[in-house]
Short mmCIF file of C-alpha atoms in Angstrom, two decimals:
data_model
loop_
_atom_site.label_atom_id
_atom_site.label_comp_id
_atom_site.label_asym_id
_atom_site.label_seq_id
_atom_site.Cartn_x
_atom_site.Cartn_y
_atom_site.Cartn_z
CA MET N 1104 267.55 195.32 63.79
CA ASN N 1105 268.29 197.97 60.87
CA SER N 1106 269.93 197.72 57.02
CA THR N 1107 273.13 198.21 57.18
CA SER N 1108 273.47 195.30 59.38
CA CYS N 1109 271.07 193.06 57.83
CA ILE N 1110 273.55 193.75 54.71
CA THR N 1111 276.50 192.38 56.78
CA GLN N 1112 274.65 189.68 57.30
CA GLU N 1113 273.43 188.28 54.42
CA GLN N 1114 277.38 189.18 53.25
CA ILE N 1115 279.32 187.18 55.55
CA PHE N 1116 276.30 184.67 54.63
CA LYS N 1117 277.13 184.97 50.41
CA LYS N 1118 280.96 184.06 51.80
CA LYS N 1119 280.25 181.19 54.47
CA ILE N 1120 278.63 179.45 51.55
CA THR N 1121 280.47 180.56 48.99
CA LEU N 1122 283.54 179.26 50.79
CA ILE N 1123 281.32 175.74 51.81
CA SER N 1124 279.64 174.89 48.94
CA PHE N 1125 283.70 175.29 47.27
CA ILE N 1126 284.66 172.26 49.70
CA LEU N 1127 281.37 170.35 49.14
CA SER N 1128 282.47 170.48 44.71
CA ILE N 1129 285.72 168.42 46.53
CA MET N 1130 284.09 166.52 48.69
CA VAL N 1131 281.94 164.67 45.49
CA ILE N 1132 285.04 164.64 43.38
CA PHE N 1133 286.84 162.62 46.16
CA VAL N 1134 283.09 160.20 45.90
CA HIS N 1135 284.32 159.68 41.90
CA ALA N 1136 287.38 159.96 42.59
CA ASN N 1137 287.66 155.97 44.24
CA ASN N 1138 288.62 153.37 42.83
CA ASN N 1139 287.84 150.68 45.25
CA LYS N 1140 286.01 148.03 43.07
CA GLN N 1141 289.00 149.41 40.21
CA TYR N 1142 291.92 147.96 41.75
CA ASN N 1143 289.72 145.29 44.22
CA ASN N 1144 291.07 146.62 47.01
CA SER N 1145 291.38 145.39 50.14
CA GLY N 1146 294.04 146.73 54.23
CA PHE N 1147 294.79 150.33 54.57
CA ALA N 1148 294.38 151.30 50.09
CA TYR N 1149 290.54 149.81 50.68
CA TRP N 1150 290.02 151.58 54.60
CA CYS N 1151 291.61 154.21 53.55
CA GLU N 1152 289.14 155.13 50.70
CA TYR N 1153 285.77 153.33 51.48
CA LEU N 1154 286.26 155.80 54.82
CA VAL N 1155 286.92 159.75 53.17
CA SER N 1156 284.21 158.84 49.92
CA GLU N 1157 281.90 157.02 51.14
CA ASN N 1158 281.22 158.37 54.73
CA LEU N 1159 282.83 161.38 54.93
CA CYS N 1160 282.47 163.06 51.81
CA ARG N 1161 278.72 161.34 51.11
CA MET N 1162 277.41 164.47 52.79
CA ALA N 1163 278.52 167.22 50.56
CA VAL N 1164 275.24 165.71 48.17
CA PRO N 1165 272.83 165.84 50.96
CA LEU N 1166 274.09 169.19 52.15
CA PHE N 1167 273.69 170.68 48.64
CA PHE N 1168 270.67 170.07 48.21
CA ALA N 1169 269.56 171.48 52.10
CA ILE N 1170 271.71 174.49 50.67
CA SER N 1171 269.97 174.54 47.24
CA GLY N 1172 266.02 174.55 49.26
CA PHE N 1173 267.84 176.94 51.14
CA GLN N 1174 268.50 179.77 48.98
CA PHE N 1175 265.76 179.56 47.19
CA TYR N 1176 262.64 180.37 49.91
CA LYS N 1177 264.87 181.88 51.85
CA THR N 1178 263.01 185.17 50.10
CA TYR N 1179 260.20 183.11 48.70
CA SER N 1180 256.96 184.57 48.88
CA TRP N 1181 253.57 184.38 46.32
CA ASP N 1182 254.21 187.64 44.44
CA ARG N 1183 258.24 186.78 43.20
CA ILE N 1184 257.83 183.57 41.93
CA ARG N 1185 258.16 184.73 38.19
CA TYR N 1186 260.93 186.48 39.39
CA LYS N 1187 262.61 182.36 40.89
CA TYR N 1188 261.71 180.96 37.54
CA LYS N 1189 263.05 183.78 35.76
CA THR N 1190 266.60 182.93 37.75
CA ARG N 1191 266.80 179.38 37.86
CA PHE N 1192 266.34 179.05 34.02
CA PHE N 1193 269.03 180.90 33.67
CA SER N 1194 271.93 179.55 36.70
CA LEU N 1195 270.46 175.64 36.57
CA ILE N 1196 267.79 175.24 33.37
CA LEU N 1197 269.47 176.35 30.35
CA PRO N 1198 273.84 175.19 31.95
CA TYR N 1199 271.93 172.13 32.63
CA PHE N 1200 270.62 171.73 28.54
CA ILE N 1201 274.52 173.48 27.32
CA TRP N 1202 276.69 171.44 29.14
CA ASN N 1203 275.27 167.71 28.31
CA SER N 1204 274.58 169.27 24.52
CA ILE N 1205 278.48 169.99 25.71
CA TRP N 1206 279.83 166.62 26.99
CA MET N 1207 277.10 164.80 24.00
CA ILE N 1208 279.02 166.49 21.36
CA VAL N 1209 282.33 165.61 23.75
CA PHE N 1210 281.09 162.02 23.44
CA TYR N 1211 280.44 162.06 20.36
CA PHE N 1212 283.93 162.00 18.74
CA ILE N 1213 285.67 160.23 21.29
CA SER N 1214 283.66 157.68 20.80
CA LYS N 1215 285.42 157.39 17.28
CA LEU N 1216 288.90 156.86 19.14
CA PRO N 1217 290.18 153.40 17.19
CA ILE N 1218 291.81 153.14 21.63
CA ILE N 1219 287.92 153.27 22.71
CA ASN N 1220 286.62 150.59 23.49
CA SER N 1221 283.53 151.21 23.52
CA ALA N 1222 280.15 151.30 20.91
CA PRO N 1223 280.14 154.29 18.90
CA PHE N 1224 277.74 156.55 19.13
CA SER N 1225 275.31 157.27 17.26
CA MET N 1226 273.86 160.60 17.16
CA THR N 1227 269.85 159.32 16.80
CA TRP N 1228 266.60 161.49 18.64
CA GLU N 1229 266.60 158.46 20.62
CA ASN N 1230 270.43 159.84 22.03
CA ILE N 1231 270.13 162.86 21.87
CA PHE N 1232 267.27 163.55 23.31
CA TYR N 1233 268.85 160.82 26.78
CA GLY N 1234 271.44 162.59 26.00
CA ILE N 1235 270.33 167.02 26.22
CA PHE N 1236 268.12 165.66 28.51
CA LEU N 1237 268.05 162.82 30.95
CA TYR N 1238 271.78 163.92 30.94
CA ARG N 1239 272.79 160.63 29.65
CA TYR N 1240 276.61 161.03 28.84
CA CYS N 1241 277.19 163.52 31.82
CA SER N 1242 276.10 160.95 34.59
CA VAL N 1243 276.91 163.89 37.10
CA PHE N 1244 274.06 166.07 37.03
CA TRP N 1245 271.34 163.72 38.05
CA PHE N 1246 271.66 166.32 40.42
CA MET N 1247 270.35 168.93 38.62
CA PHE N 1248 268.60 167.34 36.59
CA GLN N 1249 266.67 166.74 40.71
CA LEU N 1250 266.51 170.96 40.90
CA ILE N 1251 265.16 171.49 38.14
CA PHE N 1252 262.19 169.20 38.89
CA PHE N 1253 262.15 170.87 42.21
CA VAL N 1254 261.73 174.48 41.45
CA LEU N 1255 259.35 173.27 38.82
CA ILE N 1256 256.64 172.31 42.04
CA ASN N 1257 257.57 175.13 44.08
CA PRO N 1258 254.30 176.32 44.59
CA VAL N 1259 253.64 173.07 45.77
CA ILE N 1260 255.84 172.75 47.97
CA TYR N 1261 256.03 175.80 49.67
CA ILE N 1262 252.24 175.52 50.69
CA ALA N 1263 253.38 171.65 52.14
CA ILE N 1264 255.87 172.79 54.27
CA LYS N 1265 254.74 176.74 54.85
CA ASN N 1266 252.88 175.58 58.04
CA LYS N 1267 255.80 174.78 60.84
CA ASN N 1268 254.04 171.39 62.14
CA VAL N 1269 252.70 169.86 59.09
CA GLY N 1270 255.68 170.71 57.06
CA ALA N 1271 257.45 168.86 60.28
CA ILE N 1272 255.20 166.31 59.88
CA LEU N 1273 255.69 165.80 55.71
CA LEU N 1274 259.62 165.13 56.67
CA VAL N 1275 258.76 162.78 59.07
CA GLY N 1276 257.24 160.74 56.49
CA LEU N 1277 258.98 160.83 53.99
CA TYR N 1278 261.81 159.44 56.71
CA ILE N 1279 259.53 157.03 57.37
CA VAL N 1280 258.44 156.20 53.28
CA TYR N 1281 262.56 155.75 52.55
CA GLY N 1282 263.61 154.29 55.61
CA PHE N 1283 261.46 151.15 55.94
CA GLY N 1284 262.12 150.86 52.33
CA ILE N 1285 258.53 151.45 51.55
CA SER N 1286 259.58 153.49 48.79
CA LYS N 1287 263.21 155.32 47.18
CA VAL N 1288 261.12 156.86 44.34
CA ILE N 1289 259.05 159.37 43.70
CA THR N 1290 257.57 159.53 39.71
CA VAL N 1291 261.05 161.34 38.98
CA ILE N 1292 261.96 162.35 42.38
CA ARG N 1293 264.33 160.57 44.51
CA ILE N 1294 262.95 161.02 47.88
CA ASP N 1295 267.09 161.17 49.50
CA SER N 1296 266.78 164.20 47.51
CA LEU N 1297 263.94 165.65 48.07
CA ILE N 1298 263.76 165.29 52.05
CA TYR N 1299 267.68 167.51 52.04
CA TYR N 1300 265.83 169.99 50.20
CA LEU N 1301 262.89 169.61 52.45
CA ILE N 1302 265.01 170.69 55.54
CA GLY N 1303 266.94 173.73 53.51
CA SER N 1304 263.96 174.88 52.48
CA TYR N 1305 262.26 174.19 55.89
CA ALA N 1306 264.99 175.89 57.99
CA ALA N 1307 264.93 178.84 55.50
CA ILE N 1308 260.97 179.78 56.69
CA HIS N 1309 260.83 178.57 58.71
CA PHE N 1310 264.44 178.71 61.14
CA LYS N 1311 266.20 181.54 58.87
CA GLU N 1312 268.09 183.49 61.20
CA PHE N 1313 268.93 180.65 63.64
CA VAL N 1314 270.49 178.93 60.32
CA TYR N 1315 272.04 183.12 59.38
CA SER N 1316 274.19 183.16 63.52
CA SER N 1317 276.93 182.58 64.27
CA GLU N 1318 277.47 181.29 67.69
CA LYS N 1319 280.03 179.59 69.37
CA ILE N 1320 277.69 176.95 70.74
CA LYS N 1321 276.60 175.89 67.22
CA GLY N 1322 279.95 175.70 66.26
CA ILE N 1323 280.60 172.51 69.17
CA ILE N 1324 277.07 171.45 68.37
CA GLY N 1325 277.60 170.40 65.16
CA PHE N 1326 281.61 168.38 65.28
CA ILE N 1327 279.26 166.91 68.40
CA MET N 1328 276.83 165.89 65.39
CA ILE N 1329 279.60 165.36 63.33
CA VAL N 1330 281.48 162.26 66.35
CA ILE N 1331 277.82 161.10 66.75
CA SER N 1332 277.26 160.57 62.67
CA GLN N 1333 280.32 158.22 62.76
CA ILE N 1334 279.38 156.74 65.36
CA LEU N 1335 276.36 156.00 63.78
CA PHE N 1336 278.50 155.01 60.33
CA ALA N 1337 280.08 152.16 62.26
CA ILE N 1338 276.72 150.59 63.95
CA ASN N 1339 275.35 150.97 61.03
CA TYR N 1340 278.38 148.60 58.70
CA ASN N 1341 277.01 145.95 58.35
CA LEU N 1342 273.49 145.89 59.49
CA ASN N 1343 273.30 148.43 55.95
CA PHE N 1344 269.70 149.73 57.50
CA ALA N 1345 268.43 152.46 54.78
CA ILE N 1346 266.33 154.01 57.73
CA VAL N 1347 270.11 154.65 60.13
CA ASP N 1348 271.75 155.42 56.76
CA ILE N 1349 270.08 158.39 56.09
CA LEU N 1350 270.00 159.22 58.91
CA ILE N 1351 273.60 159.29 59.51
CA LEU N 1352 273.36 161.99 56.78
CA THR N 1353 271.43 163.84 57.66
CA ILE N 1354 272.60 164.26 61.46
CA GLY N 1355 276.16 164.86 59.46
CA MET N 1356 275.54 167.53 56.37
CA ILE N 1357 273.47 169.39 59.52
CA GLY N 1358 276.71 169.28 61.70
CA PHE N 1359 279.34 170.05 58.31
CA PHE N 1360 276.90 173.34 58.21
CA PHE N 1361 277.54 174.30 61.42
CA VAL N 1362 281.25 173.18 62.09
CA PHE N 1363 281.52 176.49 60.71
CA CYS N 1364 280.60 178.99 63.07
CA LEU N 1365 283.78 177.63 65.17
CA ILE N 1366 285.38 180.23 62.04
CA LYS N 1367 285.02 184.32 62.95
CA ASP N 1368 282.82 185.54 60.60
CA SER N 1369 286.45 187.97 60.07
CA LYS N 1370 288.76 185.85 58.92
CA ILE N 1371 286.37 183.58 56.37
CA LYS N 1372 288.22 185.10 53.83
CA VAL N 1373 286.72 184.05 49.74
CA THR N 1374 289.83 183.42 47.15
CA TRP N 1375 288.20 183.13 43.22
CA PHE N 1376 288.61 179.54 42.98
CA MET N 1377 285.82 179.62 45.78
CA GLN N 1378 284.09 181.55 43.53
CA SER N 1379 283.93 178.29 40.46
CA THR N 1380 282.77 176.04 41.46
CA PHE N 1381 279.24 175.02 38.71
CA ILE N 1382 281.99 174.74 35.88
CA LEU N 1383 283.99 173.20 38.36
CA TYR N 1384 281.43 170.65 39.23
CA ALA N 1385 280.13 169.98 35.25
CA MET N 1386 283.71 169.84 34.29
CA HIS N 1387 284.99 166.83 36.27
CA GLY N 1388 283.37 163.97 35.68
CA LEU N 1389 284.75 162.64 32.38
CA ILE N 1390 288.77 164.04 32.75
CA LEU N 1391 288.83 162.62 35.84
CA GLU N 1392 287.56 159.50 34.69
CA THR N 1393 289.59 159.95 32.11
CA ILE N 1394 292.61 159.94 34.32
CA LYS N 1395 292.61 156.69 36.32
CA LYS N 1396 291.48 154.44 33.44
CA PHE N 1397 294.74 155.54 31.85
CA VAL N 1398 296.73 155.01 35.47
CA PHE N 1399 294.36 151.74 35.31
CA LEU N 1400 295.72 150.41 32.14
CA VAL N 1401 299.31 151.75 31.74
CA LEU N 1402 300.26 151.13 35.85
CA PRO N 1403 300.57 148.00 38.18
CA HIS N 1404 297.50 146.92 39.83
CA THR N 1405 298.80 147.40 43.54
CA HIS N 1406 297.33 149.59 46.60
CA ILE N 1407 299.66 152.19 46.48
CA ILE N 1408 298.98 152.78 42.12
CA SER N 1409 295.16 152.67 43.42
CA ILE N 1410 296.50 155.16 46.85
CA LEU N 1411 298.49 157.52 44.35
CA SER N 1412 296.07 157.24 41.58
CA TYR N 1413 293.13 157.72 43.80
CA PHE N 1414 294.79 161.34 45.04
CA SER N 1415 296.77 162.22 42.05
CA SER N 1416 294.44 161.58 39.81
CA LEU N 1417 291.30 164.20 41.92
CA VAL N 1418 294.70 167.08 41.79
CA ILE N 1419 295.13 166.92 37.97
CA THR N 1420 290.98 167.00 36.85
CA ILE N 1421 290.83 170.32 39.75
CA PHE N 1422 294.75 171.79 38.40
CA ILE N 1423 293.27 170.98 34.20
CA ILE N 1424 289.68 172.40 35.10
CA TYR N 1425 291.21 176.07 36.53
CA VAL N 1426 293.20 176.69 34.18
CA PHE N 1427 290.39 176.48 31.87
CA ILE N 1428 288.64 178.67 34.06
CA GLY N 1429 291.11 180.95 34.28
CA VAL N 1430 291.85 181.42 30.78
CA ILE N 1431 287.39 181.99 29.91
CA SER N 1432 287.09 184.14 32.52
CA LYS N 1433 289.88 186.65 31.48
CA HIS N 1434 289.04 186.12 27.78
CA LEU N 1435 286.00 185.03 27.13
CA PRO N 1436 283.84 186.02 29.95
CA LYS N 1437 280.57 186.00 28.74
CA ILE N 1438 281.27 182.74 27.61
CA TYR N 1439 282.36 181.93 31.54
CA MET N 1440 278.81 183.98 32.25
CA LEU N 1441 277.09 181.29 30.10
CA LEU N 1442 279.04 177.45 30.83
CA SER N 1443 278.34 178.61 35.06
CA GLY N 1444 274.82 180.11 34.25
CA GLY N 1445 275.31 183.78 34.74
CA ARG N 1446 277.27 183.79 37.46
CA LYS N 1447 280.82 187.14 36.78
CA PRO N 1448 283.82 185.54 35.81
CA PRO N 1449 285.85 186.04 39.15
CA LEU N 1450 288.66 187.06 37.54
CA LEU N 1451 287.63 189.28 36.28
CA GLU N 1452 285.51 190.61 39.31
CA ARG N 1453 289.10 190.37 40.63
CA GLN N 1454 290.84 192.72 38.62
CA THR N 1455 287.46 194.97 38.63
CA ASP N 1456 288.06 195.03 42.53
CA ILE N 1457 292.20 195.83 43.04
CA THR N 1458 291.33 199.01 40.09
CA ASN N 1459 288.64 200.48 42.27
CA SER N 1460 290.72 199.89 45.30
CA THR N 1461 293.78 201.34 43.76
CA ASN N 1462 291.63 204.35 42.33
CA LYS N 1463 290.97 204.76 46.24
CA LYS N 1464 294.12 205.93 46.80
CA GLY N 1465 294.75 207.42 43.70
CA VAL N 1466 292.01 210.09 45.37
CA ILE N 1467 293.66 209.64 48.54
CA LYS N 1468 296.41 210.95 48.36
#
């Protein structure tokens, strides 16, 4: 394989990951848009939200962990550890602290509003510590907290999985530990999160070319895996076995990733709004909850309103965030890069591409 084909393969894979990450971000918002408990839903309203938010979309976070693990270890070597720490500091750790600080400040001012029925925020050292370091006011950042921990212990993870057999035994052992209720947390690490991250890391070290491949048969296998996961979900609905549940998510997330092989590489298109999933993820929590609570306060508590709130709160949340992204991406690119972990403003990139394309056409003429 020559260098040109390698670059092309990497570019195709990057586009595929961008597309998948965007879809996964929407799925995460669907999970948090669930209002079954809020409206005490039953019947169609209950099943509509349950099957989407608590079944299909639940595979989003596991796949995010797997993708993160794969991306981290696909070019891993001992002499690149320092570089890995440096890049993840700017793309993961710094924005984690920035967004936690932003939401803590927002919560401070919101708690002082007379219409908010909550205890006022007290600017104590304890609240500041938990707010900035332990995501107290940005609950969705539990995911980033786990990722940061995995990044910090990356040499240990690499030693554990660099041997194919040892890595496989470790994964099986973790499934047993979690699935049979022996333990679900090791100190601050969620074992299920670690399993998904290790699957991606293990694949990056031992099955990188297979992951990169885009054979149609892989897409068909992925579809079959999703069907199997849904059959297991139906079987486990009343049984609620943890070992079956984690297998459902594992099979489902791998199947979901494989399904994208059914799309021809040349047909994968990445638009500007697909490149801002980090900010979409960081901002959606409080905005979504605010819209849901507002609808719940002003409209009747019926199943129809529940369904309308479920979909409309998601759409409005995404719209508000992308208006914000559009403004700062175009007018405040440095702020955008700071908030997105060093990622380039998509609208600025798009404008550059258009300018370059125009210049090329002018040269041709």
